[in-house]
Amino acid sequence: MLAVNELKVISVNVGLPREVEWEGRTVATSIFKKPINGRVKMRHLNLDGDKQADLSVHGGPDKAVYVYPAEHYLFWKQELAEAGLEWGMFGENLTLQGLFEDAVNIGDRFRIGTAEVVVTQPRVPCYKLNLKFGRNDMVRRFGKSGYSGFYVAVTKEGDVEAGDTVTQLEQEPHGIKVSDINRLYLQDRQDVATIERALQVPALAQVWQDSFRKILAQHSKSEA
């Protein structure tokens, strides 16, 4: 289990869809999140005051809340010295201290404020991260860093604010880290054993389950 006294909410960030110009076209996006003071309701699909712009690829129960480790900002401040980085810069709803991709399992359960959540998947950014930072290499740099953050599903609605403690309620026994899913996606789709183990985790988002089953089917065909 993770050390409880190291886990807390640094910032709660929300944002509504807006239209912005990017590469000659108008784009609707909710990636512009701002820190909010006071207690905020965490619901099964999002936080109060927050909304996804494109529900075909964003949002839904498995992507209700996006979490990003506060400690990663130190890395990005060195990488992007010219950028003014405030909490919520990466589009996260919750900036948390002490939860890292190589320590958090898919399926781990936490209490955040009075809400309860389960980890479902890493974040794989789209071009709107480039838009947010005003540079075309941000998606690539984000993926290369391994600092993806992760999504959670809300299993019990509650409220949250900056300063709240985060308590781990359950550690998923299969031990599939968020970083393992990142590795399988970005680097090593030949690791059949880890893919098969990941498919045993009920909390893994359906889109990842479907993707991994396709990979296994391709491996089976190539071996036939």
PDB file of N, CA, C and O in Angstrom, residues 39-92:
ATOM      1  N   ARG A  39     -15.161  23.553  -1.754  1.00  0.00           N
ATOM      2  CA  ARG A  39     -15.490  22.160  -2.013  1.00  0.00           C
ATOM      3  C   ARG A  39     -16.264  22.027  -3.316  1.00  0.00           C
ATOM      4  O   ARG A  39     -17.127  22.838  -3.638  1.00  0.00           O
ATOM      5  N   VAL A  40     -15.914  20.995  -4.081  1.00  0.00           N
ATOM      6  CA  VAL A  40     -16.510  20.744  -5.384  1.00  0.00           C
ATOM      7  C   VAL A  40     -17.064  19.324  -5.396  1.00  0.00           C
ATOM      8  O   VAL A  40     -16.405  18.391  -4.944  1.00  0.00           O
ATOM      9  N   LYS A  41     -18.259  19.159  -5.919  1.00  0.00           N
ATOM     10  CA  LYS A  41     -18.872  17.837  -6.001  1.00  0.00           C
ATOM     11  C   LYS A  41     -18.223  17.005  -7.098  1.00  0.00           C
ATOM     12  O   LYS A  41     -18.072  17.462  -8.239  1.00  0.00           O
ATOM     13  N   MET A  42     -17.816  15.798  -6.749  1.00  0.00           N
ATOM     14  CA  MET A  42     -17.268  14.857  -7.719  1.00  0.00           C
ATOM     15  C   MET A  42     -18.356  13.844  -8.048  1.00  0.00           C
ATOM     16  O   MET A  42     -18.768  13.078  -7.194  1.00  0.00           O
ATOM     17  N   ARG A  43     -18.805  13.875  -9.298  1.00  0.00           N
ATOM     18  CA  ARG A  43     -19.920  13.028  -9.709  1.00  0.00           C
ATOM     19  C   ARG A  43     -19.438  11.916 -10.634  1.00  0.00           C
ATOM     20  O   ARG A  43     -18.272  11.856 -10.992  1.00  0.00           O
ATOM     21  N   HIS A  44     -20.359  11.044 -11.027  1.00  0.00           N
ATOM     22  CA  HIS A  44     -19.983   9.857 -11.794  1.00  0.00           C
ATOM     23  C   HIS A  44     -19.442  10.189 -13.184  1.00  0.00           C
ATOM     24  O   HIS A  44     -18.746   9.366 -13.786  1.00  0.00           O
ATOM     25  N   LEU A  45     -19.747  11.384 -13.708  1.00  0.00           N
ATOM     26  CA  LEU A  45     -19.278  11.731 -15.046  1.00  0.00           C
ATOM     27  C   LEU A  45     -18.290  12.882 -15.073  1.00  0.00           C
ATOM     28  O   LEU A  45     -17.610  13.082 -16.081  1.00  0.00           O
ATOM     29  N   ASN A  46     -18.193  13.665 -14.003  1.00  0.00           N
ATOM     30  CA  ASN A  46     -17.256  14.782 -13.970  1.00  0.00           C
ATOM     31  C   ASN A  46     -17.377  15.505 -12.631  1.00  0.00           C
ATOM     32  O   ASN A  46     -18.119  15.079 -11.745  1.00  0.00           O
ATOM     33  N   LEU A  47     -16.646  16.607 -12.515  1.00  0.00           N
ATOM     34  CA  LEU A  47     -16.775  17.497 -11.374  1.00  0.00           C
ATOM     35  C   LEU A  47     -17.789  18.592 -11.712  1.00  0.00           C
ATOM     36  O   LEU A  47     -17.920  18.989 -12.873  1.00  0.00           O
ATOM     37  N   ASP A  48     -18.471  19.090 -10.704  1.00  0.00           N
ATOM     38  CA  ASP A  48     -19.328  20.245 -10.944  1.00  0.00           C
ATOM     39  C   ASP A  48     -18.475  21.400 -11.476  1.00  0.00           C
ATOM     40  O   ASP A  48     -17.378  21.660 -10.970  1.00  0.00           O
ATOM     41  N   GLY A  49     -18.972  22.060 -12.507  1.00  0.00           N
ATOM     42  CA  GLY A  49     -18.226  23.159 -13.107  1.00  0.00           C
ATOM     43  C   GLY A  49     -17.272  22.719 -14.193  1.00  0.00           C
ATOM     44  O   GLY A  49     -16.548  23.538 -14.754  1.00  0.00           O
ATOM     45  N   ASP A  50     -17.274  21.412 -14.508  1.00  0.00           N
ATOM     46  CA  ASP A  50     -16.383  20.875 -15.530  1.00  0.00           C
ATOM     47  C   ASP A  50     -17.220  20.124 -16.556  1.00  0.00           C
ATOM     48  O   ASP A  50     -18.249  19.521 -16.217  1.00  0.00           O
ATOM     49  N   LYS A  51     -16.778  20.157 -17.801  1.00  0.00           N
ATOM     50  CA  LYS A  51     -17.513  19.466 -18.858  1.00  0.00           C
ATOM     51  C   LYS A  51     -16.573  19.158 -20.001  1.00  0.00           C
ATOM     52  O   LYS A  51     -15.689  19.954 -20.317  1.00  0.00           O
ATOM     53  N   GLN A  52     -16.765  17.988 -20.637  1.00  0.00           N
ATOM     54  CA  GLN A  52     -15.936  17.616 -21.772  1.00  0.00           C
ATOM     55  C   GLN A  52     -16.531  18.190 -23.060  1.00  0.00           C
ATOM     56  O   GLN A  52     -17.757  18.255 -23.220  1.00  0.00           O
ATOM     57  N   ALA A  53     -15.662  18.572 -23.986  1.00  0.00           N
ATOM     58  CA  ALA A  53     -16.123  19.187 -25.230  1.00  0.00           C
ATOM     59  C   ALA A  53     -16.532  18.157 -26.278  1.00  0.00           C
ATOM     60  O   ALA A  53     -17.508  18.343 -26.994  1.00  0.00           O
ATOM     61  N   ASP A  54     -15.793  17.060 -26.378  1.00  0.00           N
ATOM     62  CA  ASP A  54     -16.025  16.055 -27.419  1.00  0.00           C
ATOM     63  C   ASP A  54     -16.230  14.704 -26.750  1.00  0.00           C
ATOM     64  O   ASP A  54     -15.268  13.999 -26.440  1.00  0.00           O
ATOM     65  N   LEU A  55     -17.491  14.325 -26.556  1.00  0.00           N
ATOM     66  CA  LEU A  55     -17.797  13.096 -25.825  1.00  0.00           C
ATOM     67  C   LEU A  55     -17.506  11.839 -26.624  1.00  0.00           C
ATOM     68  O   LEU A  55     -17.586  10.736 -26.081  1.00  0.00           O
ATOM     69  N   SER A  56     -17.137  11.979 -27.900  1.00  0.00           N
ATOM     70  CA  SER A  56     -16.790  10.794 -28.680  1.00  0.00           C
ATOM     71  C   SER A  56     -15.442  10.221 -28.267  1.00  0.00           C
ATOM     72  O   SER A  56     -15.176   9.028 -28.465  1.00  0.00           O
ATOM     73  N   VAL A  57     -14.584  11.052 -27.713  1.00  0.00           N
ATOM     74  CA  VAL A  57     -13.253  10.591 -27.297  1.00  0.00           C
ATOM     75  C   VAL A  57     -12.916  10.960 -25.854  1.00  0.00           C
ATOM     76  O   VAL A  57     -11.975  10.427 -25.279  1.00  0.00           O
ATOM     77  N   HIS A  58     -13.674  11.869 -25.268  1.00  0.00           N
ATOM     78  CA  HIS A  58     -13.410  12.291 -23.900  1.00  0.00           C
ATOM     79  C   HIS A  58     -14.628  12.006 -23.022  1.00  0.00           C
ATOM     80  O   HIS A  58     -15.745  11.852 -23.512  1.00  0.00           O
ATOM     81  N   GLY A  59     -14.397  11.951 -21.728  1.00  0.00           N
ATOM     82  CA  GLY A  59     -15.502  11.803 -20.799  1.00  0.00           C
ATOM     83  C   GLY A  59     -16.016  10.383 -20.707  1.00  0.00           C
ATOM     84  O   GLY A  59     -15.394   9.424 -21.175  1.00  0.00           O
ATOM     85  N   GLY A  60     -17.173  10.223 -20.071  1.00  0.00           N
ATOM     86  CA  GLY A  60     -17.734   8.911 -19.799  1.00  0.00           C
ATOM     87  C   GLY A  60     -17.290   8.427 -18.431  1.00  0.00           C
ATOM     88  O   GLY A  60     -16.370   8.982 -17.815  1.00  0.00           O
ATOM     89  N   PRO A  61     -17.927   7.373 -17.911  1.00  0.00           N
ATOM     90  CA  PRO A  61     -17.621   6.892 -16.552  1.00  0.00           C
ATOM     91  C   PRO A  61     -16.161   6.520 -16.334  1.00  0.00           C
ATOM     92  O   PRO A  61     -15.611   6.749 -15.253  1.00  0.00           O
ATOM     93  N   ASP A  62     -15.501   5.943 -17.354  1.00  0.00           N
ATOM     94  CA  ASP A  62     -14.101   5.521 -17.197  1.00  0.00           C
ATOM     95  C   ASP A  62     -13.119   6.680 -17.253  1.00  0.00           C
ATOM     96  O   ASP A  62     -11.939   6.516 -16.944  1.00  0.00           O
ATOM     97  N   LYS A  63     -13.602   7.853 -17.688  1.00  0.00           N
ATOM     98  CA  LYS A  63     -12.754   9.046 -17.764  1.00  0.00           C
ATOM     99  C   LYS A  63     -13.412  10.207 -17.023  1.00  0.00           C
ATOM    100  O   LYS A  63     -13.331  11.354 -17.450  1.00  0.00           O
ATOM    101  N   ALA A  64     -14.022   9.898 -15.902  1.00  0.00           N
ATOM    102  CA  ALA A  64     -14.777  10.935 -15.181  1.00  0.00           C
ATOM    103  C   ALA A  64     -13.867  12.041 -14.664  1.00  0.00           C
ATOM    104  O   ALA A  64     -14.197  13.221 -14.744  1.00  0.00           O
ATOM    105  N   VAL A  65     -12.708  11.654 -14.132  1.00  0.00           N
ATOM    106  CA  VAL A  65     -11.805  12.618 -13.501  1.00  0.00           C
ATOM    107  C   VAL A  65     -10.372  12.279 -13.914  1.00  0.00           C
ATOM    108  O   VAL A  65      -9.955  11.117 -13.832  1.00  0.00           O
ATOM    109  N   TYR A  66      -9.642  13.293 -14.342  1.00  0.00           N
ATOM    110  CA  TYR A  66      -8.240  13.111 -14.736  1.00  0.00           C
ATOM    111  C   TYR A  66      -7.333  13.604 -13.614  1.00  0.00           C
ATOM    112  O   TYR A  66      -7.471  14.730 -13.136  1.00  0.00           O
ATOM    113  N   VAL A  67      -6.401  12.738 -13.215  1.00  0.00           N
ATOM    114  CA  VAL A  67      -5.478  12.997 -12.106  1.00  0.00           C
ATOM    115  C   VAL A  67      -4.065  13.166 -12.647  1.00  0.00           C
ATOM    116  O   VAL A  67      -3.620  12.383 -13.504  1.00  0.00           O
ATOM    117  N   TYR A  68      -3.349  14.175 -12.139  1.00  0.00           N
ATOM    118  CA  TYR A  68      -1.960  14.371 -12.553  1.00  0.00           C
ATOM    119  C   TYR A  68      -1.096  14.648 -11.325  1.00  0.00           C
ATOM    120  O   TYR A  68      -1.481  15.446 -10.458  1.00  0.00           O
ATOM    121  N   PRO A  69       0.070  13.990 -11.233  1.00  0.00           N
ATOM    122  CA  PRO A  69       0.945  14.195 -10.078  1.00  0.00           C
ATOM    123  C   PRO A  69       1.559  15.590 -10.055  1.00  0.00           C
ATOM    124  O   PRO A  69       2.149  16.043 -11.043  1.00  0.00           O
ATOM    125  N   ALA A  70       1.455  16.254  -8.927  1.00  0.00           N
ATOM    126  CA  ALA A  70       2.018  17.604  -8.781  1.00  0.00           C
ATOM    127  C   ALA A  70       3.527  17.600  -8.969  1.00  0.00           C
ATOM    128  O   ALA A  70       4.108  18.562  -9.492  1.00  0.00           O
ATOM    129  N   GLU A  71       4.176  16.506  -8.572  1.00  0.00           N
ATOM    130  CA  GLU A  71       5.635  16.437  -8.644  1.00  0.00           C
ATOM    131  C   GLU A  71       6.154  16.518 -10.079  1.00  0.00           C
ATOM    132  O   GLU A  71       7.295  16.934 -10.308  1.00  0.00           O
ATOM    133  N   HIS A  72       5.340  16.137 -11.054  1.00  0.00           N
ATOM    134  CA  HIS A  72       5.782  16.192 -12.450  1.00  0.00           C
ATOM    135  C   HIS A  72       6.001  17.621 -12.938  1.00  0.00           C
ATOM    136  O   HIS A  72       6.725  17.848 -13.921  1.00  0.00           O
ATOM    137  N   TYR A  73       5.374  18.569 -12.269  1.00  0.00           N
ATOM    138  CA  TYR A  73       5.537  19.960 -12.692  1.00  0.00           C
ATOM    139  C   TYR A  73       6.996  20.414 -12.585  1.00  0.00           C
ATOM    140  O   TYR A  73       7.430  21.284 -13.343  1.00  0.00           O
ATOM    141  N   LEU A  74       7.748  19.840 -11.659  1.00  0.00           N
ATOM    142  CA  LEU A  74       9.168  20.196 -11.550  1.00  0.00           C
ATOM    143  C   LEU A  74       9.914  19.822 -12.826  1.00  0.00           C
ATOM    144  O   LEU A  74      10.752  20.580 -13.323  1.00  0.00           O
ATOM    145  N   PHE A  75       9.607  18.648 -13.350  1.00  0.00           N
ATOM    146  CA  PHE A  75      10.213  18.203 -14.603  1.00  0.00           C
ATOM    147  C   PHE A  75       9.836  19.142 -15.748  1.00  0.00           C
ATOM    148  O   PHE A  75      10.688  19.596 -16.522  1.00  0.00           O
ATOM    149  N   TRP A  76       8.556  19.474 -15.851  1.00  0.00           N
ATOM    150  CA  TRP A  76       8.099  20.289 -16.970  1.00  0.00           C
ATOM    151  C   TRP A  76       8.590  21.728 -16.884  1.00  0.00           C
ATOM    152  O   TRP A  76       8.787  22.380 -17.917  1.00  0.00           O
ATOM    153  N   LYS A  77       8.793  22.205 -15.679  1.00  0.00           N
ATOM    154  CA  LYS A  77       9.332  23.566 -15.553  1.00  0.00           C
ATOM    155  C   LYS A  77      10.764  23.648 -16.072  1.00  0.00           C
ATOM    156  O   LYS A  77      11.202  24.704 -16.537  1.00  0.00           O
ATOM    157  N   GLN A  78      11.480  22.528 -16.010  1.00  0.00           N
ATOM    158  CA  GLN A  78      12.823  22.481 -16.590  1.00  0.00           C
ATOM    159  C   GLN A  78      12.754  22.280 -18.106  1.00  0.00           C
ATOM    160  O   GLN A  78      13.520  22.893 -18.857  1.00  0.00           O
ATOM    161  N   GLU A  79      11.829  21.436 -18.565  1.00  0.00           N
ATOM    162  CA  GLU A  79      11.684  21.152 -19.989  1.00  0.00           C
ATOM    163  C   GLU A  79      11.114  22.331 -20.755  1.00  0.00           C
ATOM    164  O   GLU A  79      11.477  22.573 -21.914  1.00  0.00           O
ATOM    165  N   LEU A  80      10.189  23.044 -20.110  1.00  0.00           N
ATOM    166  CA  LEU A  80       9.468  24.133 -20.769  1.00  0.00           C
ATOM    167  C   LEU A  80       9.656  25.413 -19.965  1.00  0.00           C
ATOM    168  O   LEU A  80       8.702  25.988 -19.438  1.00  0.00           O
ATOM    169  N   ALA A  81      10.894  25.841 -19.889  1.00  0.00           N
ATOM    170  CA  ALA A  81      11.227  26.974 -19.022  1.00  0.00           C
ATOM    171  C   ALA A  81      10.477  28.239 -19.409  1.00  0.00           C
ATOM    172  O   ALA A  81      10.225  29.105 -18.561  1.00  0.00           O
ATOM    173  N   GLU A  82      10.086  28.328 -20.681  1.00  0.00           N
ATOM    174  CA  GLU A  82       9.423  29.541 -21.148  1.00  0.00           C
ATOM    175  C   GLU A  82       7.926  29.563 -20.833  1.00  0.00           C
ATOM    176  O   GLU A  82       7.262  30.597 -20.948  1.00  0.00           O
ATOM    177  N   ALA A  83       7.380  28.406 -20.460  1.00  0.00           N
ATOM    178  CA  ALA A  83       5.937  28.308 -20.220  1.00  0.00           C
ATOM    179  C   ALA A  83       5.607  28.643 -18.765  1.00  0.00           C
ATOM    180  O   ALA A  83       6.311  28.229 -17.844  1.00  0.00           O
ATOM    181  N   GLY A  84       4.541  29.389 -18.583  1.00  0.00           N
ATOM    182  CA  GLY A  84       4.065  29.644 -17.230  1.00  0.00           C
ATOM    183  C   GLY A  84       3.147  28.518 -16.807  1.00  0.00           C
ATOM    184  O   GLY A  84       2.024  28.395 -17.315  1.00  0.00           O
ATOM    185  N   LEU A  85       3.604  27.662 -15.919  1.00  0.00           N
ATOM    186  CA  LEU A  85       2.855  26.468 -15.554  1.00  0.00           C
ATOM    187  C   LEU A  85       2.117  26.674 -14.234  1.00  0.00           C
ATOM    188  O   LEU A  85       2.723  26.788 -13.175  1.00  0.00           O
ATOM    189  N   GLU A  86       0.803  26.690 -14.312  1.00  0.00           N
ATOM    190  CA  GLU A  86      -0.009  26.719 -13.097  1.00  0.00           C
ATOM    191  C   GLU A  86      -0.774  25.407 -13.009  1.00  0.00           C
ATOM    192  O   GLU A  86      -0.920  24.684 -13.988  1.00  0.00           O
ATOM    193  N   TRP A  87      -1.251  25.074 -11.816  1.00  0.00           N
ATOM    194  CA  TRP A  87      -1.997  23.830 -11.633  1.00  0.00           C
ATOM    195  C   TRP A  87      -3.142  23.763 -12.645  1.00  0.00           C
ATOM    196  O   TRP A  87      -3.816  24.749 -12.931  1.00  0.00           O
ATOM    197  N   GLY A  88      -3.337  22.586 -13.199  1.00  0.00           N
ATOM    198  CA  GLY A  88      -4.354  22.383 -14.222  1.00  0.00           C
ATOM    199  C   GLY A  88      -3.846  22.561 -15.631  1.00  0.00           C
ATOM    200  O   GLY A  88      -4.589  22.392 -16.600  1.00  0.00           O
ATOM    201  N   MET A  89      -2.561  22.872 -15.778  1.00  0.00           N
ATOM    202  CA  MET A  89      -1.988  23.176 -17.096  1.00  0.00           C
ATOM    203  C   MET A  89      -2.107  21.994 -18.063  1.00  0.00           C
ATOM    204  O   MET A  89      -2.200  22.180 -19.280  1.00  0.00           O
ATOM    205  N   PHE A  90      -2.086  20.774 -17.535  1.00  0.00           N
ATOM    206  CA  PHE A  90      -2.132  19.596 -18.403  1.00  0.00           C
ATOM    207  C   PHE A  90      -3.560  19.095 -18.604  1.00  0.00           C
ATOM    208  O   PHE A  90      -3.779  18.006 -19.140  1.00  0.00           O
ATOM    209  N   GLY A  91      -4.515  19.910 -18.181  1.00  0.00           N
ATOM    210  CA  GLY A  91      -5.916  19.550 -18.357  1.00  0.00           C
ATOM    211  C   GLY A  91      -6.451  18.656 -17.266  1.00  0.00           C
ATOM    212  O   GLY A  91      -7.559  18.118 -17.391  1.00  0.00           O
ATOM    213  N   GLU A  92      -5.666  18.505 -16.195  1.00  0.00           N
ATOM    214  CA  GLU A  92      -6.111  17.615 -15.119  1.00  0.00           C
ATOM    215  C   GLU A  92      -7.170  18.267 -14.243  1.00  0.00           C
ATOM    216  O   GLU A  92      -7.169  19.472 -14.032  1.00  0.00           O
TER     217      GLU A  92
END
